[in-house]
Coordinates of C-alpha atoms and ligand atoms in Angstrom, one line a residue:
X1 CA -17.6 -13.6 20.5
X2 CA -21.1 -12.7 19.9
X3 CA -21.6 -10.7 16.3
X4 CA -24.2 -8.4 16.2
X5 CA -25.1 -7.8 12.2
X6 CA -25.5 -3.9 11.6
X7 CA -28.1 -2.7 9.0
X8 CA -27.0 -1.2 6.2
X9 CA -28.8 1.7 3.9
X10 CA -27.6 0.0 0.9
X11 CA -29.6 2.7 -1.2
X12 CA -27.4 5.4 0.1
X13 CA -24.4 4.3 -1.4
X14 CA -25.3 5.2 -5.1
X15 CA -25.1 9.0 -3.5
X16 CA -21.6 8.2 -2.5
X17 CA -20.4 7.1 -5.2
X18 CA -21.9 9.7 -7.8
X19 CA -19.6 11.8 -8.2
X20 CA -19.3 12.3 -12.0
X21 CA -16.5 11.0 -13.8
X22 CA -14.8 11.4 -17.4
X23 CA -14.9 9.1 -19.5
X24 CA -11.6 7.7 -20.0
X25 CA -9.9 9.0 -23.5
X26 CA -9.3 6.9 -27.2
X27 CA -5.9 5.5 -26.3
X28 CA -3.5 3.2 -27.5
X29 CA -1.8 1.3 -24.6
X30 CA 2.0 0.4 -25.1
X31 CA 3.0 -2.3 -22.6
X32 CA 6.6 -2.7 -22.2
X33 CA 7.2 -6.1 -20.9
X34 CA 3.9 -7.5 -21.9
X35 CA 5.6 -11.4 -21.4
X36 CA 6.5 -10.9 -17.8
X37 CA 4.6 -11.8 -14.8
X38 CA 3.0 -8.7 -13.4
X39 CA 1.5 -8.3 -17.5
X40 CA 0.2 -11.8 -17.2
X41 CA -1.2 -11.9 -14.0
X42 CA -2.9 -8.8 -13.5
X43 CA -2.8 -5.7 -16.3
X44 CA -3.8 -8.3 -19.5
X45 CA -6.2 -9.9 -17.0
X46 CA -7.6 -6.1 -15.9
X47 CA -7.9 -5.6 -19.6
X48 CA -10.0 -8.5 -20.5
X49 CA -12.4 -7.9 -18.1
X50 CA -12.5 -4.1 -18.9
X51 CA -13.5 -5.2 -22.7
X52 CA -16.0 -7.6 -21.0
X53 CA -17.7 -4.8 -18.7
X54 CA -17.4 -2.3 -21.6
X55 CA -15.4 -0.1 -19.5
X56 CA -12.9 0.6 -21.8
X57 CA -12.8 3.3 -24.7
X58 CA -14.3 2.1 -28.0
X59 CA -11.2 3.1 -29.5
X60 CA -8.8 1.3 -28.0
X61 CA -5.6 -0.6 -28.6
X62 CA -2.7 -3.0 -26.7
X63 CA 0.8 -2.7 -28.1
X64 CA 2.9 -5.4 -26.3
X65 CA 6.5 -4.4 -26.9
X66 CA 9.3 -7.1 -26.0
X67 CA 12.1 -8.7 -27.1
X68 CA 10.6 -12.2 -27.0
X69 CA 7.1 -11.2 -27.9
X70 CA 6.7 -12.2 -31.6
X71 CA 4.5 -11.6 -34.4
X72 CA 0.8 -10.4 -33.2
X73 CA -0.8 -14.1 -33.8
X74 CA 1.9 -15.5 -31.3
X75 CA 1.0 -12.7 -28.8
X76 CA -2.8 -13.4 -29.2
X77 CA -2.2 -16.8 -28.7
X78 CA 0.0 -16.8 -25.7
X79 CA -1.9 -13.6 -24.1
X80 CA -5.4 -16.4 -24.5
X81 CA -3.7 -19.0 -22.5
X82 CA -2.4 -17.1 -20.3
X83 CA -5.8 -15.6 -19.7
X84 CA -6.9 -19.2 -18.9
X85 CA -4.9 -19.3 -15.9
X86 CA -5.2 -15.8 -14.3
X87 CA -8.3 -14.5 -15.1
X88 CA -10.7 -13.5 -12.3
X89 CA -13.4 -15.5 -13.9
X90 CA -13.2 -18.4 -16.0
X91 CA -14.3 -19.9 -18.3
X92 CA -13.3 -17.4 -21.0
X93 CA -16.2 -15.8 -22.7
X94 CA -15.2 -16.2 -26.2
X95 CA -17.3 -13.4 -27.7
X96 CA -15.3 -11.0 -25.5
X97 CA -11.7 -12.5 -26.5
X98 CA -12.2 -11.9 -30.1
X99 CA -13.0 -8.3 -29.2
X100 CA -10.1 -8.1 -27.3
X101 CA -7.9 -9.8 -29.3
X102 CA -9.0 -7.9 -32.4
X103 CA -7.3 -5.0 -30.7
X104 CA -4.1 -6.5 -29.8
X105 CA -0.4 -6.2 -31.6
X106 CA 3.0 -6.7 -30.8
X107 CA 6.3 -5.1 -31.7
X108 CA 9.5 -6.9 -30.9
X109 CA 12.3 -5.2 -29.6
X110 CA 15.0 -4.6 -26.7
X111 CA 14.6 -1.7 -24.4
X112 CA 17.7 0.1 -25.4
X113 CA 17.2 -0.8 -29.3
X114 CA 16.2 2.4 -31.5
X115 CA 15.3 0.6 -34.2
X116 CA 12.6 -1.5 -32.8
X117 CA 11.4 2.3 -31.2
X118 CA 10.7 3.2 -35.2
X119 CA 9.1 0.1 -35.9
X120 CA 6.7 1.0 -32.6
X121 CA 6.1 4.3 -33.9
X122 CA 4.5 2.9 -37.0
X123 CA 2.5 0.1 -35.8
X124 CA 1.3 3.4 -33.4
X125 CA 0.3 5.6 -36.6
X126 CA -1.5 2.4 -38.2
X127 CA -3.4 1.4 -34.8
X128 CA -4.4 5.3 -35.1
X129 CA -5.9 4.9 -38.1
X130 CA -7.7 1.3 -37.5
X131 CA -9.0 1.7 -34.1
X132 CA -9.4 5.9 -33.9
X133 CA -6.9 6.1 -31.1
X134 CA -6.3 10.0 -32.3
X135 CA -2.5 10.1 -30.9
X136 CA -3.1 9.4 -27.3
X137 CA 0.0 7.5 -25.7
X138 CA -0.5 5.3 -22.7
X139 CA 3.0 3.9 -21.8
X140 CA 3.1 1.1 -19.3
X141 CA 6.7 0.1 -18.1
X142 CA 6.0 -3.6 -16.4
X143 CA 9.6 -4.0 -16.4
X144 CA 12.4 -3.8 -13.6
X145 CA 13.1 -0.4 -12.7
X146 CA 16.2 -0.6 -14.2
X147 CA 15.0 -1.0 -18.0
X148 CA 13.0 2.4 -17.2
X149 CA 16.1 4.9 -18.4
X150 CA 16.8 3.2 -21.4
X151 CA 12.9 3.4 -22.4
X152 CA 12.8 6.7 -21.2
X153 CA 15.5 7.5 -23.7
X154 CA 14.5 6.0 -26.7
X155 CA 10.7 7.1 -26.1
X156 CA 12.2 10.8 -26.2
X157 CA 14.5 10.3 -29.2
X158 CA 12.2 8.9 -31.6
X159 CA 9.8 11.5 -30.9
X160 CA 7.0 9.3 -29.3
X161 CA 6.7 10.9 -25.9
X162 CA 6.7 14.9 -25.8
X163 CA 6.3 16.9 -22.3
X164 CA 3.1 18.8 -22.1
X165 CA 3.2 21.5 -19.9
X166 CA -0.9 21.6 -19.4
X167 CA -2.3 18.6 -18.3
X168 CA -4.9 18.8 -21.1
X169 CA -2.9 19.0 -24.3
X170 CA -3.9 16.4 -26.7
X171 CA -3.0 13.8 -27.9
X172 CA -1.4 13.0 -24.8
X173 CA 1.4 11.0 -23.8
X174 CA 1.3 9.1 -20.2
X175 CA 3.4 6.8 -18.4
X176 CA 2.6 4.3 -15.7
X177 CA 5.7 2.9 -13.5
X178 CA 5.7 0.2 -11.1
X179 CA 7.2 -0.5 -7.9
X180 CA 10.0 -0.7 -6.6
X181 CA 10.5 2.6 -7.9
X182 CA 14.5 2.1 -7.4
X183 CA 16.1 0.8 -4.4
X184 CA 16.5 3.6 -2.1
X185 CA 16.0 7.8 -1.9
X186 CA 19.0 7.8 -4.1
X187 CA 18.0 5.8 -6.2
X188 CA 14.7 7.3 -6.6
X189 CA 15.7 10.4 -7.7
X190 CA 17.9 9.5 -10.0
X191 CA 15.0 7.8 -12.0
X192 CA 13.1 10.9 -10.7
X193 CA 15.1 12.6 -12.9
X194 CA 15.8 10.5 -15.4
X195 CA 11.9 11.4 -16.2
X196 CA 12.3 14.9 -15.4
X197 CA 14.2 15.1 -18.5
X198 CA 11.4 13.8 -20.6
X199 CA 8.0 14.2 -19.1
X200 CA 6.5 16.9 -16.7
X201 CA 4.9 15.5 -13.1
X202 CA 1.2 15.3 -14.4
X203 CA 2.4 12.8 -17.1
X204 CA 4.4 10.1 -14.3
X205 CA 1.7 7.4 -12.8
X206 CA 3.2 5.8 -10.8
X207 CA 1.3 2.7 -9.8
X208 CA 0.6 1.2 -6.4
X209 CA -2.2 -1.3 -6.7
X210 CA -3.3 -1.2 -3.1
X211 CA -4.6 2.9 -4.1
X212 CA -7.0 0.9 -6.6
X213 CA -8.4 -1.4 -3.8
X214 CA -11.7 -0.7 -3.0
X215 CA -11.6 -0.5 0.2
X216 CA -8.2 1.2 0.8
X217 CA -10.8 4.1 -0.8
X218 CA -13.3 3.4 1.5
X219 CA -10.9 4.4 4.5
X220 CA -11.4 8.2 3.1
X221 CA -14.7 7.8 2.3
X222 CA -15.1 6.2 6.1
X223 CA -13.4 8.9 7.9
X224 CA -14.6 11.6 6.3
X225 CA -18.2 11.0 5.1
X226 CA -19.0 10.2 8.8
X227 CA -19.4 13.0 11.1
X228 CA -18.7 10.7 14.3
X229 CA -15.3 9.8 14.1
X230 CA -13.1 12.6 13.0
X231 CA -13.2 13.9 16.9
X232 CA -12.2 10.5 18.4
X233 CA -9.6 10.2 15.6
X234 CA -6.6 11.6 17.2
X235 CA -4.2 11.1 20.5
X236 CA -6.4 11.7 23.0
X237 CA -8.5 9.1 22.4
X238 CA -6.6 6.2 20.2
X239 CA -4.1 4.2 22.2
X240 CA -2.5 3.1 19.3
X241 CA -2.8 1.6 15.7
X242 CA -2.0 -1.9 13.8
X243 CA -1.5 -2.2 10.1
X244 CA -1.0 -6.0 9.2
X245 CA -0.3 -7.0 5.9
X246 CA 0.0 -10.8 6.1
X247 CA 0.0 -13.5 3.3
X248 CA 0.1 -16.7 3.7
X249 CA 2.1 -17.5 0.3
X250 CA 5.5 -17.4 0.0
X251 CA 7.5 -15.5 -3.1
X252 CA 5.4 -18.2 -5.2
X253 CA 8.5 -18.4 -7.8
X254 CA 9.6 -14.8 -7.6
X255 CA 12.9 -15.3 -5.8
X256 CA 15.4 -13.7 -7.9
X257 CA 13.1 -10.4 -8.1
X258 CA 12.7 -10.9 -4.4
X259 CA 16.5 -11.1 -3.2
X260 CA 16.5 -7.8 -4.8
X261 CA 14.0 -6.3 -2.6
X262 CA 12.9 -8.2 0.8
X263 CA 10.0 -7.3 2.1
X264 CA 10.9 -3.3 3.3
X265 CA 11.1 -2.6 -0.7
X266 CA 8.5 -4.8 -1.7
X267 CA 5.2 -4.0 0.1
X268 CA 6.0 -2.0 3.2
X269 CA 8.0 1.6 1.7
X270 CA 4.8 1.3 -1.1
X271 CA 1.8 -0.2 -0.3
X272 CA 1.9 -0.4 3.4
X273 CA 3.1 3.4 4.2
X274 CA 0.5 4.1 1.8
X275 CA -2.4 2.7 3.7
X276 CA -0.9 4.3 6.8
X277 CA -1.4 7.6 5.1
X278 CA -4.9 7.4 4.0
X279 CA -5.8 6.3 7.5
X280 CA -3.9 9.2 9.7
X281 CA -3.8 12.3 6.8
X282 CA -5.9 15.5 7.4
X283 CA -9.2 16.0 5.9
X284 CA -8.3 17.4 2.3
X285 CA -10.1 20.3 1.3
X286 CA -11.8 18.3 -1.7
X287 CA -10.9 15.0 -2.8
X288 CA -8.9 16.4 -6.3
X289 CA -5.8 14.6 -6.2
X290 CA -4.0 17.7 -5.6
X291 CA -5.3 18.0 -1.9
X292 CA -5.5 14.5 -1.3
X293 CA -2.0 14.0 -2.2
X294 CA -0.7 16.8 -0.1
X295 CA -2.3 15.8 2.8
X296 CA -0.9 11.9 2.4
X297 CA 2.1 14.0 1.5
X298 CA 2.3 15.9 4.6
X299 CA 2.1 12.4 7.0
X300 CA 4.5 10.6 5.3
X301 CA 7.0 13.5 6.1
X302 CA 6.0 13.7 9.6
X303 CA 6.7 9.8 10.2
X304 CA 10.2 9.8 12.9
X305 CA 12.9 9.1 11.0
X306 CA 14.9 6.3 13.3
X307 CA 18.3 6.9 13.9
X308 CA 20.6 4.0 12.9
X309 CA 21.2 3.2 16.4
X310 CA 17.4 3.4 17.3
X311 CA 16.6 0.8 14.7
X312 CA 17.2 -2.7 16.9
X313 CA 14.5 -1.4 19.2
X314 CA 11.6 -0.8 16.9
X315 CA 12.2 -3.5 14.1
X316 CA 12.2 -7.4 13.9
X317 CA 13.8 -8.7 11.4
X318 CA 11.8 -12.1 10.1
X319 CA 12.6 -15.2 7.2
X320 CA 10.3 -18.1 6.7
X321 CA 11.8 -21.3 7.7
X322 CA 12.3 -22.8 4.2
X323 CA 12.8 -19.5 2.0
X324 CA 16.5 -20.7 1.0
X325 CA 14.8 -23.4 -0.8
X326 CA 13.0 -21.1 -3.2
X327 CA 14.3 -21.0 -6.7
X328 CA 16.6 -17.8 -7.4
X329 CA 17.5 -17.7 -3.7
X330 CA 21.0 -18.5 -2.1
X331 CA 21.5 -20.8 1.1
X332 CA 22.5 -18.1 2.8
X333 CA 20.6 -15.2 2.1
X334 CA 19.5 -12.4 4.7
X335 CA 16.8 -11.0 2.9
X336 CA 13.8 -10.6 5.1
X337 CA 10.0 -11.6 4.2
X338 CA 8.9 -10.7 7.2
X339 CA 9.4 -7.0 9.6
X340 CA 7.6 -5.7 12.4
X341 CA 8.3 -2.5 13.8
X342 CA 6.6 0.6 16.4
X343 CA 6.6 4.0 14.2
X344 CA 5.5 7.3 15.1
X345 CA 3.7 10.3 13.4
X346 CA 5.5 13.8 14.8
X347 CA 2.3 15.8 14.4
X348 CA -0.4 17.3 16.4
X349 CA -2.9 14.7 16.0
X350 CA -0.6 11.4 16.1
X351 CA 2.1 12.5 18.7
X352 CA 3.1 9.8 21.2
X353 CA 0.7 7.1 19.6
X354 CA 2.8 4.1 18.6
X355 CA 1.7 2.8 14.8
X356 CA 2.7 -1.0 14.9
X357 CA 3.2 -1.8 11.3
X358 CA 3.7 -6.0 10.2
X359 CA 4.1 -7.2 7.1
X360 CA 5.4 -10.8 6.2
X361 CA 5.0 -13.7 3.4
X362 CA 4.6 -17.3 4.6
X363 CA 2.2 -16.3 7.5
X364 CA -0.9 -17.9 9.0
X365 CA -3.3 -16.1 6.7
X366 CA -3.9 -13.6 3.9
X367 CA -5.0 -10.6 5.9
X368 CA -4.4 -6.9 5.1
X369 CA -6.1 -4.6 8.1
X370 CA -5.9 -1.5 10.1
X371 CA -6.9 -1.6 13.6
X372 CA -7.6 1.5 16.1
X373 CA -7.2 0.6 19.7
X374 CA -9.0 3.0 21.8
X375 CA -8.0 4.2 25.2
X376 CA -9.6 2.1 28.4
X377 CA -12.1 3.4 30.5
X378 CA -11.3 5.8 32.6
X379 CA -13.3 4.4 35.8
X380 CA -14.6 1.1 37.0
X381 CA -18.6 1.4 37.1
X382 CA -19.1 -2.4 37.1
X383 CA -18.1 -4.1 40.6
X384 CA -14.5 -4.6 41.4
X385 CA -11.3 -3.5 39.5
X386 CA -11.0 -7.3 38.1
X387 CA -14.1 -7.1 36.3
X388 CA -13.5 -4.0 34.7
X389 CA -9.8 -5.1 33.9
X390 CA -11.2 -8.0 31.7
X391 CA -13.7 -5.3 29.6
X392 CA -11.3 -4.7 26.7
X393 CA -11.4 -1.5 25.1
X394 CA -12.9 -0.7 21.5
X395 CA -11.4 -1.7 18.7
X396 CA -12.1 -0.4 15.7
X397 CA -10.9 -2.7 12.1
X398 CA -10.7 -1.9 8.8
X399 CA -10.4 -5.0 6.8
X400 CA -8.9 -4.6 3.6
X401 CA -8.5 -8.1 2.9
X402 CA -10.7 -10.6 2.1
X403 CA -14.0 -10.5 3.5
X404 CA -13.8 -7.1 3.1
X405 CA -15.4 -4.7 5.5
X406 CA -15.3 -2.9 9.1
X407 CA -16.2 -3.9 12.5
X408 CA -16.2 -2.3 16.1
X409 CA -15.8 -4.2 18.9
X410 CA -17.5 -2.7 22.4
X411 CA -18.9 -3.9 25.6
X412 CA -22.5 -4.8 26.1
X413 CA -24.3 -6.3 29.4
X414 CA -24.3 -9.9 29.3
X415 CA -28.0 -11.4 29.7
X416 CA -29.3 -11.6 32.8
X417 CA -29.4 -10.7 37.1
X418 CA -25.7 -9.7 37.4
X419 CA -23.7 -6.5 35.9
X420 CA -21.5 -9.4 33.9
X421 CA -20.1 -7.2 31.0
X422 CA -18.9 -9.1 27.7
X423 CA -17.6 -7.9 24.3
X424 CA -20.0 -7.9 21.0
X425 CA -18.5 -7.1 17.6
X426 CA -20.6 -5.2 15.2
X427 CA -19.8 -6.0 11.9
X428 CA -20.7 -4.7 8.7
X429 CA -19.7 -6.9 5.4
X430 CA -18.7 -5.4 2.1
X431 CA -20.2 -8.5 -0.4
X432 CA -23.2 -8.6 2.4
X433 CA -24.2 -5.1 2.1
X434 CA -23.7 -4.6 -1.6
X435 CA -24.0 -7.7 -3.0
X436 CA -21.5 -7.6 -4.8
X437 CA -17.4 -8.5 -5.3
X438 CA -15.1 -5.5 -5.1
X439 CA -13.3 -5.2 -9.0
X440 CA -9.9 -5.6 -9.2
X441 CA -7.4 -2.6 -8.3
X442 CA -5.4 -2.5 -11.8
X443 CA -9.0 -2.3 -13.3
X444 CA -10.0 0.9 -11.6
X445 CA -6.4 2.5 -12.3
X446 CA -5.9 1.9 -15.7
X447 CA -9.4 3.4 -16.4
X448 CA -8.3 6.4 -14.3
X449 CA -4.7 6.6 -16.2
X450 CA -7.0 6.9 -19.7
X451 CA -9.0 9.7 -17.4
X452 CA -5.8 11.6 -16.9
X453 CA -7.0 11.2 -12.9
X454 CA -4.1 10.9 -10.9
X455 CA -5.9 11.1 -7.3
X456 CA -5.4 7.0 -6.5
X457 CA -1.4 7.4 -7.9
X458 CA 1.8 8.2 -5.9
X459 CA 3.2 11.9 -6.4
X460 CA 7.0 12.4 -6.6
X461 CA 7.1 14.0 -3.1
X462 CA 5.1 11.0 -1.2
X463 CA 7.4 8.1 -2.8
X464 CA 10.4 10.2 -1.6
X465 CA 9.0 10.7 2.1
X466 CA 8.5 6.7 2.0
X467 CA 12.1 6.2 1.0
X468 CA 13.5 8.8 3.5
X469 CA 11.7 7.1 6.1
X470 CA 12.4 3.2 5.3
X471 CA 16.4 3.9 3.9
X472 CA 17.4 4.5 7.4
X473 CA 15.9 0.5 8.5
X474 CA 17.6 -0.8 5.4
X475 CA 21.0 0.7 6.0
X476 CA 20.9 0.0 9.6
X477 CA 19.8 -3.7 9.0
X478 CA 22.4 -3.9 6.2
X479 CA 25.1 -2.5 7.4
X480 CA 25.0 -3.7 11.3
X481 CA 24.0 -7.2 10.6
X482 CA 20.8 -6.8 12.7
X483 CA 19.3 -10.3 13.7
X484 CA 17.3 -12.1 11.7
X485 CA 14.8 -14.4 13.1
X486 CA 13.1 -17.4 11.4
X487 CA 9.5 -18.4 11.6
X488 CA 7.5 -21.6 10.6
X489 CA 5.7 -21.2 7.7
X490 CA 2.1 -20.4 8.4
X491 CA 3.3 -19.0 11.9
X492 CA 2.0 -15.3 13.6
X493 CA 5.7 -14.3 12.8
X494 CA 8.9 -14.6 14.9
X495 CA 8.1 -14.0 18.9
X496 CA 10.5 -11.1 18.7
X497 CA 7.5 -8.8 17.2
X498 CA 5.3 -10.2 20.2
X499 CA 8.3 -9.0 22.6
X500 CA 8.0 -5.6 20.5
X501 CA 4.8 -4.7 21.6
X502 CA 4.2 -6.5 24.5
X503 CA 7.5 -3.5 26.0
X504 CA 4.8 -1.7 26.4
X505 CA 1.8 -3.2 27.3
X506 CA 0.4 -4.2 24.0
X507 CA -0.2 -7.2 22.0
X508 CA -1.1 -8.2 18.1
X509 CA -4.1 -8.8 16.7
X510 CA -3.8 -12.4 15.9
X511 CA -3.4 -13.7 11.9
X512 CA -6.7 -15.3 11.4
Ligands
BG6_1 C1 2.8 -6.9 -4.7 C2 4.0 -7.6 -4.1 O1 3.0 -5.5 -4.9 O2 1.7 -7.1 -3.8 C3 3.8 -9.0 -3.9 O3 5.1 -7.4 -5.1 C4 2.6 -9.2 -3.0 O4 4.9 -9.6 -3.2 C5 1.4 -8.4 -3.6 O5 2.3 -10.6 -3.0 C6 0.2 -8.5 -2.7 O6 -0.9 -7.9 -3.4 P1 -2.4 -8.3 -3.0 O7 -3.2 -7.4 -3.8 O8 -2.5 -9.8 -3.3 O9 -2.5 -8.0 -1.5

């Protein structure tokens, strides 16, 4: 397919972009679970390179609190190799370690141990005083969901985490949860309340790393700082929508944690619905996190909730061929890595378009992208019905993931005598254009966290939407013993999600 390269104003985007933020406040950061994997493979890396890019406040300090973490030395040491392995860039710039590391302490302890909770609450008054942190509180809980109670608890009993009612009370105290945020609606609001009891809504981050993607921005930036879309960007003129979120690793080692949540609770009730949102919401009155919240808000309720005897025809169930084999998984699990299914948005924009969503580990490739498939023609200009039967209509891609970027694909006259009609993709190229490598999602979010900027975090009333919507799938796949179809590693997926679309005249965008 021919590629036309589109020119772009590169100067322009330092306008976009200006809009002035804080600088992010003196904090000390308390990470619970600073020895597990998400700590070691992306919020200790995130940090590093925030000391390297001096992004990070000058007074500033990392309290790793663990049961196995040890004396500070140990952590340094351990945190240094880790580094080694999971930093973005390597080799390690030494200069930038020691400054990091001079900033870094551990506290040992169990989640549900009030004793150790003292102990943090003085190594928190002495960081104050060595590093000018002046009270602020940033509480990171990298642990299963299931540890966040107990922390919750012990936080509010020994008096280190107070709710604010205003937003701009100092010091402040701030917690960042991760996903799964609990296994179902119910579950969710249990833990829901669980913080109620001890922090207001302003003080609750709760984390989805795709928000911090640079380009899962751009979608908003895309729709709405370009006058030419917003009227095509409805039913009338898209036929339908594909959000692929395909990786071509497996659970890489993760199988226990993954048994517990298959791919529904993993990356499609989170970070998938999430994309979905940004791409179909209403334009928000200003982008404050209020408004854009409300209007991601407002899509996620209007999604169809599928009734459990509805759920057969709009999912596909998938399992990569040799997932038993995984450490931490049993010979006969059902958990799936892979699901397809059609959705719809009830609204006034969306009704009647079909959203094909696809998400899936062990897959041909590592591609996350939203595609809008515009309506055909309306009437053959170009010789005979065959001819304008093989001119395809637009399609317009947002590629999150990698080679970041967006292309439209339309028909152009071939070269030459005849009317022959061909498709050309223009394509515009994220590292082309700007020269430069997006920075990593946890980066950008812990900087807004020290902001107090919420706008790229999930509110209370969009994680529940997400759960109403997927907890109907999961029951219905759990309790009806829905297939479950295996695919070859580094496959498109099981042909059942071909069947799914091809019902009605549609096909996937191939993993490539
Ligand atoms: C995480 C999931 O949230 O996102 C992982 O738990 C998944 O299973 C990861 O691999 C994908 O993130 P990214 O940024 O590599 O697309």
């Amino acid at each position: 397919m021919p590629n036309s390269r589109v020119q772009v104003q590169t100067e322009l985007a330092p306008r976009l972009t200006s809009r002035p933020q804080r600088e992010p406040d003196a904090c000390a950061l308390i990470l619970f679970g600073i020895t597990g994997d998400l700590a070691r493979r992306k919020i200790v890396p995130a940090l590093y390179h925030l000391v390297a890019s001096n992004a990070l406040p000058e007074n500033f300090a990392l309290v790793g609190f663990s049961r196995s973490v040890g004396e500070d030395s140990a952590l340094r040491q351990r945190l240094r190799e880790e580094l080694e392995q999971h930093s973005r860039t390597t080799p390690i710039d030494e200069a930038v370690w020691e400054r990091f590391a001079s900033c870094i302490y551990a506290v040992p302890g169990a989640a549900d141990d009030l004793v150790a909770y003292a102990r943090l609450s003085k190594k928190l008054d002495e960081v104050a005083i060595q590093h000018g942190t002046q009270g602020n509180h940033l509480f990171y809980f990298a642990t299963p969901s299931s540890a966040f109670p107990a922390i919750l608890t012990q936080l509010k009993k020994s008096e280190l985490i107070t709710p604010r009612r205003k937003a701009d009370t100092r010091p402040w105290s701030r917690v960042i949860i991760e996903k799964p945020l609990g296994q179902d609606l119910a579950s969710f609001q249990d833990l829901t309340a669980v913080t109620r009891g001890v922090l207001e809504e302003h003080q609750v981050y709760r984390i989805d790393h795709y928000l911090g993607k640079e380009t899962v921005q751009n979608i908003l930036v895309f729709r709405f700082g370009n006058a030419i879309f917003e009227p095509l960007w409805n039913r009338n003129h898209i036929d339908h929508v594909q959000i692929t979120m395909a990786e071509a690793i497996g659970v890489e080692g993760r199988g226990s944690f993954y048994e517990e949540t298959g791919v529904v609770r993993d990356v499609v009730q989170n970070h998938l619905l999430q994309v979905l949102a940004l791409c179909t919401m209403e334009p928000p009155v200003d982008f404050g996190p209020y408004e854009i919240r409300n209007m991601k808000s407002q899509v996620l309720r209007s999604l169809r909730r599928l009734h459990p005897g509805e759920v057969s025809d709009h999912v596909v169930w998938g399992q990569y061929a040799d997932y038993h084999e995984e450490p931490g998984v049993t010979g006969d699990s059902r958990t799936p890595t892979y699901l397809a299914m059609r959705a719809y948005i009830d609204n006034w924009r969306w009704n009647g378009v079909p959203f094909y969503l696809r998400a899936g580990k062990g897959l041909a490739n590592r591609v996350t992208e939203v595609s809008f498939h515009f309506r055909s023609i309306p009437t053959c200009l170009f010789g005979d019905e065959a001819t304008c039967q093989m001119i395809p209509p637009n399609v317009l891609k947002l590629r999150i993931q990698p080679n970041e970027g967006i292309s439209l694909h339309v028909a152009s006259k071939v070269p030459g005598e005849g009317q022959g009609v061909g498709g050309v993709t223009m394509d515009f190229s994220y590292a082309e254009a700007f020269a430069k490598t997006p920075p990593e999602a946890y980066e950008r979010l812990l900087l807004d966290c020290m902001r107090g900027d919420a706008t790229l975090f999930a509110r209370v009333d969009e994680v529940e939407f997400s759960w109403e919507f997927v907890d109907p799938l999961l029951a219905a796949y759990e309790a009806e013993q829905l297939p479950l179809s295996v695919y070859e590693r580094g496959a498109q997926g099981p042909p059942e999600a071909d069947e799914l679309l091809s019902r009605s005249g549609h096909q996937w965008v191939p993993i490539a």
